[in-house]
Coordinates of N, CA and C in Angstrom, one line a residue:
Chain A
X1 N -66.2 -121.9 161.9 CA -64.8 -122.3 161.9 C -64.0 -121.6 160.8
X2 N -62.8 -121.4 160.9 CA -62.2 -120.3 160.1 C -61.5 -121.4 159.4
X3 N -61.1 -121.4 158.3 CA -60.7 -122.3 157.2 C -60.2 -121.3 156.1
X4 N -59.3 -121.6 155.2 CA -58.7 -121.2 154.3 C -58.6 -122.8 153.5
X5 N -59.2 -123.0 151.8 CA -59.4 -124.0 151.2 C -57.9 -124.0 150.2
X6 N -57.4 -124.6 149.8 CA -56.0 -124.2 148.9 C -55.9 -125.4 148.3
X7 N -55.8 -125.1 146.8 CA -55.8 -126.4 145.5 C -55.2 -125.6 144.7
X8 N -53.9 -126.5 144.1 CA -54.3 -127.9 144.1 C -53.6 -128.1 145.2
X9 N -53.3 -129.7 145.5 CA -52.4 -129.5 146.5 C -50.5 -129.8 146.2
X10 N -50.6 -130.0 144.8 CA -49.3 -130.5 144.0 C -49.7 -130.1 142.6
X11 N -48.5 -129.6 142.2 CA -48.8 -129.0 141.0 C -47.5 -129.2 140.1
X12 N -47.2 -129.3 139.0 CA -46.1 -129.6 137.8 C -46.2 -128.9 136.9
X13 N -45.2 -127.8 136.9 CA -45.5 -126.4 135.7 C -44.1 -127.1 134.5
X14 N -44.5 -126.7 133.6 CA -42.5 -126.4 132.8 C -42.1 -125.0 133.0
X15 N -40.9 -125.1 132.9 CA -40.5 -123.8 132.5 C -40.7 -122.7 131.9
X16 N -41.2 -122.0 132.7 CA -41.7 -120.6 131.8 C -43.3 -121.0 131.7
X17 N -43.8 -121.6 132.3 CA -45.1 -121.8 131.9 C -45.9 -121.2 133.2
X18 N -47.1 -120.5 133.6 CA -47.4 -120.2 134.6 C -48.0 -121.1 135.9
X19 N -47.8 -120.8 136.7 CA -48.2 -121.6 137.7 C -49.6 -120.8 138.7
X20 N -50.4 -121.3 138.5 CA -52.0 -120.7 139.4 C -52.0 -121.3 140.8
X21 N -52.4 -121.0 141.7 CA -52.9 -122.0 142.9 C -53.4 -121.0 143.5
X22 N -54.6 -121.5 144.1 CA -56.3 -120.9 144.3 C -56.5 -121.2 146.0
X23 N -57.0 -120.2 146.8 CA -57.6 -120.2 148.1 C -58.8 -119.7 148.0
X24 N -59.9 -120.1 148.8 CA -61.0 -119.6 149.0 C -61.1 -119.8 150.8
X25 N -61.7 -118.6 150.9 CA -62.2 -118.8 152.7 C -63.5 -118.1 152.8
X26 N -64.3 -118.8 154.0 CA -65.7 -118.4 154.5 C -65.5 -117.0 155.6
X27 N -64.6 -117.0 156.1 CA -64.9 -115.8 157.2 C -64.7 -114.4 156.9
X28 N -65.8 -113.7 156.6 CA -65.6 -111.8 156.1 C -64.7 -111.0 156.7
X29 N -64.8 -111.9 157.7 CA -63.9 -111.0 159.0 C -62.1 -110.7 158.4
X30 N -61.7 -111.3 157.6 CA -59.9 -111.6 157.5 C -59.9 -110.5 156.6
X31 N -58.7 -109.9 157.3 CA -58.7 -108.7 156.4 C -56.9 -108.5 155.9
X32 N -56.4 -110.0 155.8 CA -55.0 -109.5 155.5 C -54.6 -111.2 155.0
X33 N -54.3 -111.4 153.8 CA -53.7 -112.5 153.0 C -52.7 -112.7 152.7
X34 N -51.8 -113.1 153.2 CA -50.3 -113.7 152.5 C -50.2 -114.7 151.7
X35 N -48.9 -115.1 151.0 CA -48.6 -116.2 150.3 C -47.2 -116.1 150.9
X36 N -47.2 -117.6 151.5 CA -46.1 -117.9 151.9 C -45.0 -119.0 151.2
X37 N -43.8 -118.7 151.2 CA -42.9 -119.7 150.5 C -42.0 -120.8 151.1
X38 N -42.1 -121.8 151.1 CA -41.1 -122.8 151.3 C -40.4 -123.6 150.9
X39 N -38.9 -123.5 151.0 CA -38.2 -124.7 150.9 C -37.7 -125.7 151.8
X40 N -37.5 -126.8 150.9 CA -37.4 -127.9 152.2 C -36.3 -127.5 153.0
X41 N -36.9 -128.0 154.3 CA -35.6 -128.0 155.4 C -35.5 -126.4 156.3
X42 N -36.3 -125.4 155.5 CA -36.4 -124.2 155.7 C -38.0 -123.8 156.4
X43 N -38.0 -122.8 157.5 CA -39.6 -122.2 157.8 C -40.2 -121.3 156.4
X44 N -40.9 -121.0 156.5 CA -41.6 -120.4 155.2 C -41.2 -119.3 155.5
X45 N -41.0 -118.4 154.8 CA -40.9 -116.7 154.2 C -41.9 -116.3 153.5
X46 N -42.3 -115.1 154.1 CA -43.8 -114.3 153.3 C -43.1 -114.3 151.5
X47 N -44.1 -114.2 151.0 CA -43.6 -113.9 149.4 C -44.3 -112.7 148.5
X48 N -45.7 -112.5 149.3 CA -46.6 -111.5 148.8 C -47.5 -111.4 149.8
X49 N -48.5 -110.2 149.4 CA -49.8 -110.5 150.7 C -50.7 -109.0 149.8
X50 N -51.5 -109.3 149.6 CA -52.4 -108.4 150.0 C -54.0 -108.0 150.6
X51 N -54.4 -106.8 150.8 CA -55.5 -106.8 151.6 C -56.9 -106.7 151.0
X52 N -57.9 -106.9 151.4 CA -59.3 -107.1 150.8 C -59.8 -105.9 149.8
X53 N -59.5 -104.3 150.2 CA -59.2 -103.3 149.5 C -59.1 -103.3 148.0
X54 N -58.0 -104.2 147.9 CA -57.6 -104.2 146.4 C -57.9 -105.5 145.9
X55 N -57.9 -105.5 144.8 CA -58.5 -106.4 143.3 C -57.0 -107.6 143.2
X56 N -55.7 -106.5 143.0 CA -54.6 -107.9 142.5 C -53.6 -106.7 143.2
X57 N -52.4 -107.6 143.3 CA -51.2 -106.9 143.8 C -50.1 -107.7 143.0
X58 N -49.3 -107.2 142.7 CA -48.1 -107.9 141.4 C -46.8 -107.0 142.0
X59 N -46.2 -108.3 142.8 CA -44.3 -108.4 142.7 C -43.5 -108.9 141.8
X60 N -43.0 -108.3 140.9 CA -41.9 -109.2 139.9 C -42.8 -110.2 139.1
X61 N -42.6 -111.3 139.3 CA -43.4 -112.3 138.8 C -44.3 -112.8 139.7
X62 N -44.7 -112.4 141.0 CA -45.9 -113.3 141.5 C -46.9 -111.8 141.7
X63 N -48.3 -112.2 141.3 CA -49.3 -111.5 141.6 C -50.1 -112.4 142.0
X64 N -51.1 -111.5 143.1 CA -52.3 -111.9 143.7 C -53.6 -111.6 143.2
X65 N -54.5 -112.7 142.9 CA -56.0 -111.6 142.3 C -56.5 -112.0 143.6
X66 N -57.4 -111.0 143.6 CA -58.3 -111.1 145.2 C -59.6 -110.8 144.4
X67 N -60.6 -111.4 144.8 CA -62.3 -111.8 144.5 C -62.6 -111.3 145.6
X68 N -63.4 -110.2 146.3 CA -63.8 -110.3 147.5 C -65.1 -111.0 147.3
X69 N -65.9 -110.9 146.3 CA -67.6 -111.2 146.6 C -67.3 -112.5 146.7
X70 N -66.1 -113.1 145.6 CA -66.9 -114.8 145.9 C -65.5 -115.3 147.0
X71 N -64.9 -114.5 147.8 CA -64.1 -114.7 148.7 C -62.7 -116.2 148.2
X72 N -62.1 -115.4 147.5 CA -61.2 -116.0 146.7 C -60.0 -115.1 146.3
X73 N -59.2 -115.9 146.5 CA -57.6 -115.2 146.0 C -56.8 -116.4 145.3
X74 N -56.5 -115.6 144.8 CA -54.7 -116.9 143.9 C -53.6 -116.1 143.5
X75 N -52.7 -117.0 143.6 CA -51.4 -116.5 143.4 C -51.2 -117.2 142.0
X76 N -50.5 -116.5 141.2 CA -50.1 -116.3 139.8 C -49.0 -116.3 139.7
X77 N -47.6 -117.3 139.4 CA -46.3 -117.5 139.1 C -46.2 -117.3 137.8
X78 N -45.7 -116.0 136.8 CA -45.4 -116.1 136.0 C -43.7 -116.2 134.8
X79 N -43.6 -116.5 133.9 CA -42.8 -117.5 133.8 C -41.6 -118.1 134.8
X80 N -42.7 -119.3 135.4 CA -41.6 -120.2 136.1 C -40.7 -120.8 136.3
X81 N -39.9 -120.7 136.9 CA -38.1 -121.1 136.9 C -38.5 -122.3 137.9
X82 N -37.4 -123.3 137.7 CA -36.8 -124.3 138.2 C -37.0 -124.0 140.0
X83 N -36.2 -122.7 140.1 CA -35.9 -122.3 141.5 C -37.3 -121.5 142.2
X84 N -38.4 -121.8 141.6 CA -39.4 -121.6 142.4 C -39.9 -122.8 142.5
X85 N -39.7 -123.8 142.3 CA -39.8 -125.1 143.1 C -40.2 -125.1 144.5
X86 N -41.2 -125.0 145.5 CA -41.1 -125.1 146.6 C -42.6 -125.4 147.2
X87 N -42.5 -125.4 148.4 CA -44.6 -125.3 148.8 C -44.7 -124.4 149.0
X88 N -45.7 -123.6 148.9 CA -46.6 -122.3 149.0 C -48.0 -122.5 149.5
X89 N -48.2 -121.5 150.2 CA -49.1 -121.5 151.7 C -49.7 -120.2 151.5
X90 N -51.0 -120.0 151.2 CA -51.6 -118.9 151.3 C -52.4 -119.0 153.3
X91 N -52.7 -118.1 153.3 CA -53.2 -117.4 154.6 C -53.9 -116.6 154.5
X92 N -54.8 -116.3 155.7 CA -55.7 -115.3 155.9 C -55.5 -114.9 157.4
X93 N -55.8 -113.7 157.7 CA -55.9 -113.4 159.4 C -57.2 -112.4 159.8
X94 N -57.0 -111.9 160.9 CA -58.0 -111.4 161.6 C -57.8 -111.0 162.7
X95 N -57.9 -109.9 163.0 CA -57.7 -109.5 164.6 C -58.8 -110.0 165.4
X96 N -58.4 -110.9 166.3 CA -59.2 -111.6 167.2 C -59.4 -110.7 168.6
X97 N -59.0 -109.7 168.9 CA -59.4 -109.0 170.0 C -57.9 -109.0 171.2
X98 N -57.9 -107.6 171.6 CA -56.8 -107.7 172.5 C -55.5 -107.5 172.5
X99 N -55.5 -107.3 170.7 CA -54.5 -106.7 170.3 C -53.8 -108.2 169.5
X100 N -54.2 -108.7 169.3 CA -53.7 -110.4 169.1 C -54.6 -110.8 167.9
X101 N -53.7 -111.8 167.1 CA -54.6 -112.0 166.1 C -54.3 -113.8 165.6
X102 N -54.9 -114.0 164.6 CA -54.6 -115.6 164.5 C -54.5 -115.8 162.7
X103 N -53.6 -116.2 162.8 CA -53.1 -116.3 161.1 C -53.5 -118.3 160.7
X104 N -54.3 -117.9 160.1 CA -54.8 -119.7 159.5 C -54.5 -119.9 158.0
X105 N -53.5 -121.2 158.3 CA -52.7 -121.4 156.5 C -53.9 -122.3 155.7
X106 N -53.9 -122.3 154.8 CA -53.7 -123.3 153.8 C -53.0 -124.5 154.1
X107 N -53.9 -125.7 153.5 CA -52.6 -127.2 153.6 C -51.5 -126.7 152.4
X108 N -51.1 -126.1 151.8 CA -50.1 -126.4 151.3 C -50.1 -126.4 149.6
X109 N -49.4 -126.2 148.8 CA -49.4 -126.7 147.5 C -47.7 -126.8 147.0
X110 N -47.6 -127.9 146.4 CA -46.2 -128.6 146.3 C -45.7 -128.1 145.0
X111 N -44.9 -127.3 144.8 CA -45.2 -126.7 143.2 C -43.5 -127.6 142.8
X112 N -43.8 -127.9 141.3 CA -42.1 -128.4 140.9 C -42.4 -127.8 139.6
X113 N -41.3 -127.0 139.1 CA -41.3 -126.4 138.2 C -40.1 -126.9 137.6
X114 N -40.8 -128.0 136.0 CA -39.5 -129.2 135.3 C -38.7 -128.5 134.1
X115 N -37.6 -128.5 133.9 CA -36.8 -127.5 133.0 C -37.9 -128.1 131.5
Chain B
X1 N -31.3 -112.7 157.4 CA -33.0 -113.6 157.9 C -33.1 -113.1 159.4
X2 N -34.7 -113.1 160.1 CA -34.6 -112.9 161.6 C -33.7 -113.9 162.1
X3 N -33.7 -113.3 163.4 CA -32.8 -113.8 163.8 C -33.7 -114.6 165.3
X4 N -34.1 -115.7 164.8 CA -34.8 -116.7 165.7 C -34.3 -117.9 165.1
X5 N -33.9 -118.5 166.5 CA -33.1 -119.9 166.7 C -33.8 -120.6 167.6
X6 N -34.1 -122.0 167.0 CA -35.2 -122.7 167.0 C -33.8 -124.0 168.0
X7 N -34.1 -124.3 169.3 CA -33.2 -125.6 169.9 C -34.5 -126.5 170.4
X8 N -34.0 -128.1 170.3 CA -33.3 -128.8 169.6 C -33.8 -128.6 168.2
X9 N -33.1 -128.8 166.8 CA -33.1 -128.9 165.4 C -33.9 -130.0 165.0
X10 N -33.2 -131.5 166.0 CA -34.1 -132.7 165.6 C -33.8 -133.2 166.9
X11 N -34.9 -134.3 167.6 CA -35.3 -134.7 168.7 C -35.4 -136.1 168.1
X12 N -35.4 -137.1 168.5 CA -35.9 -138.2 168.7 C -36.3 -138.8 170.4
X13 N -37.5 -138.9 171.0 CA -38.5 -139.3 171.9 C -38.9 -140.5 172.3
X14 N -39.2 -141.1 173.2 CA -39.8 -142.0 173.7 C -41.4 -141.6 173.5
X15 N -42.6 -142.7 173.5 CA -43.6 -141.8 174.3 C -43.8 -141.9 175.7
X16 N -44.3 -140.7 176.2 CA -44.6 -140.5 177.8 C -43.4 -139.8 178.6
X17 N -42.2 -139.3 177.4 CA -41.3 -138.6 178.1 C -41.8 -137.0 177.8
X18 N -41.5 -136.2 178.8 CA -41.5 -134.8 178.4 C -40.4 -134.1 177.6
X19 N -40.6 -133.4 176.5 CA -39.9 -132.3 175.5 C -40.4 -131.0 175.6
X20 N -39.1 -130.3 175.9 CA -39.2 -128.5 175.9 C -38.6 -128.2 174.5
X21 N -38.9 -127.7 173.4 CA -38.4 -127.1 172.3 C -38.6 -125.4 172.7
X22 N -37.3 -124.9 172.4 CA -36.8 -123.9 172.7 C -36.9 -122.9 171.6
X23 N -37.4 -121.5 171.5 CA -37.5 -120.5 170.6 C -36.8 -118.7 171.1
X24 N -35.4 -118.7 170.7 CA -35.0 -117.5 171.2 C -34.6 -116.8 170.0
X25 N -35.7 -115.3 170.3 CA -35.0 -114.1 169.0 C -34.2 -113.1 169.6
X26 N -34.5 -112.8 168.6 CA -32.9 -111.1 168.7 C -33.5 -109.7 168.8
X27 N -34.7 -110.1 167.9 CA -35.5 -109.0 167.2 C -36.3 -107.8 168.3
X28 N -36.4 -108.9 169.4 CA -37.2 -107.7 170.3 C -38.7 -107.8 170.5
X29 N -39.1 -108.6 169.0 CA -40.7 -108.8 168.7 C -41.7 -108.8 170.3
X30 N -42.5 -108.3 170.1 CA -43.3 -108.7 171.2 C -44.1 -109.9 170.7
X31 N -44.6 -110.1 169.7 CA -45.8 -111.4 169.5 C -44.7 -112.8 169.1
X32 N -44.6 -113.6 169.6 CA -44.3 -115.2 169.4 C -45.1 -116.4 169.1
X33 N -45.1 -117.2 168.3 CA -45.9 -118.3 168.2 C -45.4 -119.2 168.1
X34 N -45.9 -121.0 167.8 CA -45.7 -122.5 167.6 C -46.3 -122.6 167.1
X35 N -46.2 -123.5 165.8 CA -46.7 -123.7 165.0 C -46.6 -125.1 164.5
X36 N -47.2 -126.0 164.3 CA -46.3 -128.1 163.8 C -47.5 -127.5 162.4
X37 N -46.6 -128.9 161.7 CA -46.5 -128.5 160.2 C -46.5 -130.1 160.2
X38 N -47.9 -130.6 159.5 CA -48.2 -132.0 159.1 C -48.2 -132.3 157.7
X39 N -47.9 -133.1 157.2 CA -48.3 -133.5 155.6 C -49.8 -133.3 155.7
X40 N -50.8 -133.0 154.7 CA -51.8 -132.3 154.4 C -52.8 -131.8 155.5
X41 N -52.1 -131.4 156.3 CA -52.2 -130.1 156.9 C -52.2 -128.8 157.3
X42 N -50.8 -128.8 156.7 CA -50.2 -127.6 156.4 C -49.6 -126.7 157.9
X43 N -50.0 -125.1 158.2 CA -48.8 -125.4 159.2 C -50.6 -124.8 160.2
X44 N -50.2 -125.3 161.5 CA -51.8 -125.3 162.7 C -50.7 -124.3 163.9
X45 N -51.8 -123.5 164.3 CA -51.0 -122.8 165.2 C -51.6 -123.6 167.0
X46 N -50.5 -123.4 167.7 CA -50.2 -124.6 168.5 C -51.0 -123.2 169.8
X47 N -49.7 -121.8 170.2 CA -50.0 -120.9 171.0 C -49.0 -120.0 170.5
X48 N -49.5 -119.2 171.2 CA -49.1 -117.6 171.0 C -49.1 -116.8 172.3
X49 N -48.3 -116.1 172.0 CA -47.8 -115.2 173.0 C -47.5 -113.8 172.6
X50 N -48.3 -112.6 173.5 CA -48.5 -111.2 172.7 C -47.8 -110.2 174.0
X51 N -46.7 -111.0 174.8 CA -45.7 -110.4 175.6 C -45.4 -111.2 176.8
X52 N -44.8 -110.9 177.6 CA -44.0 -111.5 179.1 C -45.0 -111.8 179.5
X53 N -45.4 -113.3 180.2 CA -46.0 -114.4 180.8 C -47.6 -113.7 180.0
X54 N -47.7 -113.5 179.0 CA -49.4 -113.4 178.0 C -48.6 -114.7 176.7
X55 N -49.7 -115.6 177.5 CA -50.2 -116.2 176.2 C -51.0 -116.7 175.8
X56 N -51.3 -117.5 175.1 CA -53.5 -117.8 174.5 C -53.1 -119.8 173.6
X57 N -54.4 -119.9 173.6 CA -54.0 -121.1 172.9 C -54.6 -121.0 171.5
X58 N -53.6 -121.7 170.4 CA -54.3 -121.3 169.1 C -55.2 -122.9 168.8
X59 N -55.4 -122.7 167.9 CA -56.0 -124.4 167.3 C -55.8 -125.8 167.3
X60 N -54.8 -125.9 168.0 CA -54.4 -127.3 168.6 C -53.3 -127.5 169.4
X61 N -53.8 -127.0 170.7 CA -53.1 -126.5 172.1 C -53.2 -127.9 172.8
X62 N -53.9 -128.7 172.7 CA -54.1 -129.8 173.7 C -52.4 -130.8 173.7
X63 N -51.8 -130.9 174.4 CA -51.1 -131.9 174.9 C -50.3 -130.6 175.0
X64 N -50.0 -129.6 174.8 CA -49.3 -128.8 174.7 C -49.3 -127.5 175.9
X65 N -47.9 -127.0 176.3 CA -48.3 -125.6 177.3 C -46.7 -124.9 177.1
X66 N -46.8 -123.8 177.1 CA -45.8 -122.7 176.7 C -45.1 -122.2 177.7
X67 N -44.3 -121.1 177.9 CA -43.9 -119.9 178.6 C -43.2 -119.3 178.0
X68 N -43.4 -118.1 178.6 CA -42.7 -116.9 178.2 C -42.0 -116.0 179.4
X69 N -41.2 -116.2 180.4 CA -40.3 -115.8 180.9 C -39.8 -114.1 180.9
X70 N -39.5 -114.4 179.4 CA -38.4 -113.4 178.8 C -38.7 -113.0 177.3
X71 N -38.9 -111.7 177.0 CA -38.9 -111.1 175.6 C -38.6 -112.0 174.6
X72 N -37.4 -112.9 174.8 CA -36.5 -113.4 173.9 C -36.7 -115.1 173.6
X73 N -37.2 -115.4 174.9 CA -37.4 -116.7 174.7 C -38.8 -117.3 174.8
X74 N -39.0 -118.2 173.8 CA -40.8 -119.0 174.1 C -40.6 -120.4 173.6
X75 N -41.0 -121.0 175.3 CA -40.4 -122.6 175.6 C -42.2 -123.0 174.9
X76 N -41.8 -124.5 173.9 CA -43.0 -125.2 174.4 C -42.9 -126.2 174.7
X77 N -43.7 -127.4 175.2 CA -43.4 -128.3 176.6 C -44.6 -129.1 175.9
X78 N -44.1 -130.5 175.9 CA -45.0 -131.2 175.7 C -44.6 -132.2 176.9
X79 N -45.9 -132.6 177.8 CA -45.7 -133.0 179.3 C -45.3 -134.1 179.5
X80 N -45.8 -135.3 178.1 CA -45.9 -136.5 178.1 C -46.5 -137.0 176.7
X81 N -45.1 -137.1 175.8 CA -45.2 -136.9 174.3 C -45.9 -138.1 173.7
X82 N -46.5 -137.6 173.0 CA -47.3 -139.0 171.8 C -47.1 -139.2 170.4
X83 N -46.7 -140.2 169.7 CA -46.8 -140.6 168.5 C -47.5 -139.3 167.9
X84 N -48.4 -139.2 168.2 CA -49.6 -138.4 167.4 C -48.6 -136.5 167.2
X85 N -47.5 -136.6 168.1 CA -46.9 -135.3 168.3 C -45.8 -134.9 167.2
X86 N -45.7 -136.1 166.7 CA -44.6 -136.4 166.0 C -45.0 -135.1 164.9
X87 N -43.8 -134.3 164.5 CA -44.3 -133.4 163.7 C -43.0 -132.3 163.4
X88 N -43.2 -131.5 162.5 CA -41.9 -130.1 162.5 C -42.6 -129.0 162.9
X89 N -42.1 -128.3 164.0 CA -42.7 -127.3 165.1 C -41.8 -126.0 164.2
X90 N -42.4 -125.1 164.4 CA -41.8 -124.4 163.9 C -42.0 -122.9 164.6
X91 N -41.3 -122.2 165.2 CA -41.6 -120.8 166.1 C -41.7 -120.0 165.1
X92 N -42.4 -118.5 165.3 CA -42.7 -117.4 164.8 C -42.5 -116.4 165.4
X93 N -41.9 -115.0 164.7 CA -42.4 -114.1 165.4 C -43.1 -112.9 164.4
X94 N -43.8 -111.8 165.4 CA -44.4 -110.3 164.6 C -43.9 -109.5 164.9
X95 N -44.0 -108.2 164.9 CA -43.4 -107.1 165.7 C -44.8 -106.6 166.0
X96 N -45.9 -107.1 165.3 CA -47.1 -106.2 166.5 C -48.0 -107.8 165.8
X97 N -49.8 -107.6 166.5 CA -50.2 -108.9 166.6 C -51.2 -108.7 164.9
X98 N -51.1 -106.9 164.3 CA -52.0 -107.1 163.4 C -51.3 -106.9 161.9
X99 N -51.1 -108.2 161.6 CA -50.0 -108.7 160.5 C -50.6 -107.3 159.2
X100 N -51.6 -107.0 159.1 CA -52.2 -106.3 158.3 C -51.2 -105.0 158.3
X101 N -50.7 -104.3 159.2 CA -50.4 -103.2 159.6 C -48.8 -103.2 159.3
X102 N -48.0 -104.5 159.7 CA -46.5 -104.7 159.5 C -46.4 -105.6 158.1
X103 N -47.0 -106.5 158.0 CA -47.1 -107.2 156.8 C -46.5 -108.8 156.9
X104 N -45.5 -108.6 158.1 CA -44.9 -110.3 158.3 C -44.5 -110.8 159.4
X105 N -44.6 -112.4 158.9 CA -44.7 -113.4 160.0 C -43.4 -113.5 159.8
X106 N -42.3 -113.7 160.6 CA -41.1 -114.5 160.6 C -41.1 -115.6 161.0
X107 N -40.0 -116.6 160.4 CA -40.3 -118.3 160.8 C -39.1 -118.2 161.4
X108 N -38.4 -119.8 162.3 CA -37.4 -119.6 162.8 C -37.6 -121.3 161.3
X109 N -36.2 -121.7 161.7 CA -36.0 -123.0 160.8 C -36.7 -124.7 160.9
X110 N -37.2 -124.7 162.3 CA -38.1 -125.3 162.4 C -37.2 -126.5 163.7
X111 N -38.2 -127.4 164.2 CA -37.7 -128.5 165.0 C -38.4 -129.9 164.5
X112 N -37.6 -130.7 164.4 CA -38.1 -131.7 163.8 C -38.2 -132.8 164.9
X113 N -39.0 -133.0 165.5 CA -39.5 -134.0 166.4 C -40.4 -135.4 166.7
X114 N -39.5 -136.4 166.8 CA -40.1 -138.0 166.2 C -40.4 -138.6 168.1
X115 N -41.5 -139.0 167.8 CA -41.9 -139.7 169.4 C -42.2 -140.9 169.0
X116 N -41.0 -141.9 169.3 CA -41.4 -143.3 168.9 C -42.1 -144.1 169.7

């Protein structure tokens, strides 16, 4: 069964303080990871991704570490603003054959970042 | 933002009636999906569609069935809705099916749909 694990599932940073949240998945096969962003009322927007290749990938303030052996990634918010308040959704994918593939989220992590 | 418009925005249902939620882009994309988004869940992919009348079922396809007609639009159809359906659906699209290669999913804004 393909699964992507994501904790915490709610999280409370201050300001400027970093914010961690951790995925792990069982299938070797996914060869492409996003972190996705949400605000309420809104569908999610990619925010980062990267692929099993590399160790960490760093946008601005969000970086990804990637673990391949113990099949683990996290996303790293560093100094946290107010306005990254939102849920974030890591993912995994895999080409399933046929040219088609299947993207499996994470439940979720509820991030509120308090002035 | 893509330019996928997600109709109806919010539904309110009976159960045992049927709902079509509507997903039309601009983009051209060939790959389309459905997606509902539960409290600790997160978001389950419903079906998918990788061009005109191709589509596949993803991980929780049951009560559920699609079409694709047209490039632009992907209907999903619930035949005879349940409490249990109640949920925010949310369409997607890709421009190819191996996200590795382009890098993104687009969302549309989602449908919020209550089956009382």
């Amino acid at each position: 069964q393909q699964q992507v694990k994501q904790s915490p599932q709610s999280l409370i940073v201050q300001k400027g303080g970093i914010s961690i949240i951790n995925c792990a998945y069982e299938n070797t096969a996914f060869d492409y990871f996003p972190w996705y962003q949400q605000f309420p009322g809104k569908g999610p927007a990619l925010l980062i991704a990267i692929r099993p290749d590399v160790s960490e990938k760093k946008e601005g303030r969000f970086t990804i570490s990637f673990n391949k052996s113990a099949k683990q990634f996290s996303l790293h918010i560093m100094d946290s603003q107010p306005g990254d308040s939102a849920t974030y959704f890591c993912a995994a994918s895999t080409n399933s054959g046929a040219g088609s593939y299947q993207l499996t989220f994470g439940k979720g992590t509820k991030l509120s970042v308090i002035p | 933002d893509a330019g996928i418009t997600q109709s109806p925005r919010h539904k309110v249902t009976e159960t045992g009636t049927p709902v079509t939620l509507r997903c039309h882009q601009t983009e051209n994309h060939r790959y389309m999906y459905w997606y509902r988004q539960d409290p600790g869940h997160g978001l389950r992919l419903i079906h998918y569609s990788y061009g005109v009348k191709d589509t596949d079922k993803g991980e929780v396809s049951d009560g559920y069935s699609v079409s694709r007609s047209k490039t632009e639009d992907f209907l999903l159809t619930l035949e005879s809705a349940t409490s249990s359906q109640t949920s925010v659906y949310f369409c997607a699209i890709s421009q190819t099916g191996r996200l590795a290669s382009t890098g993104e999913l687009f969302f549309g804004e989602g449908s919020r749909l209550t089956v009382l």
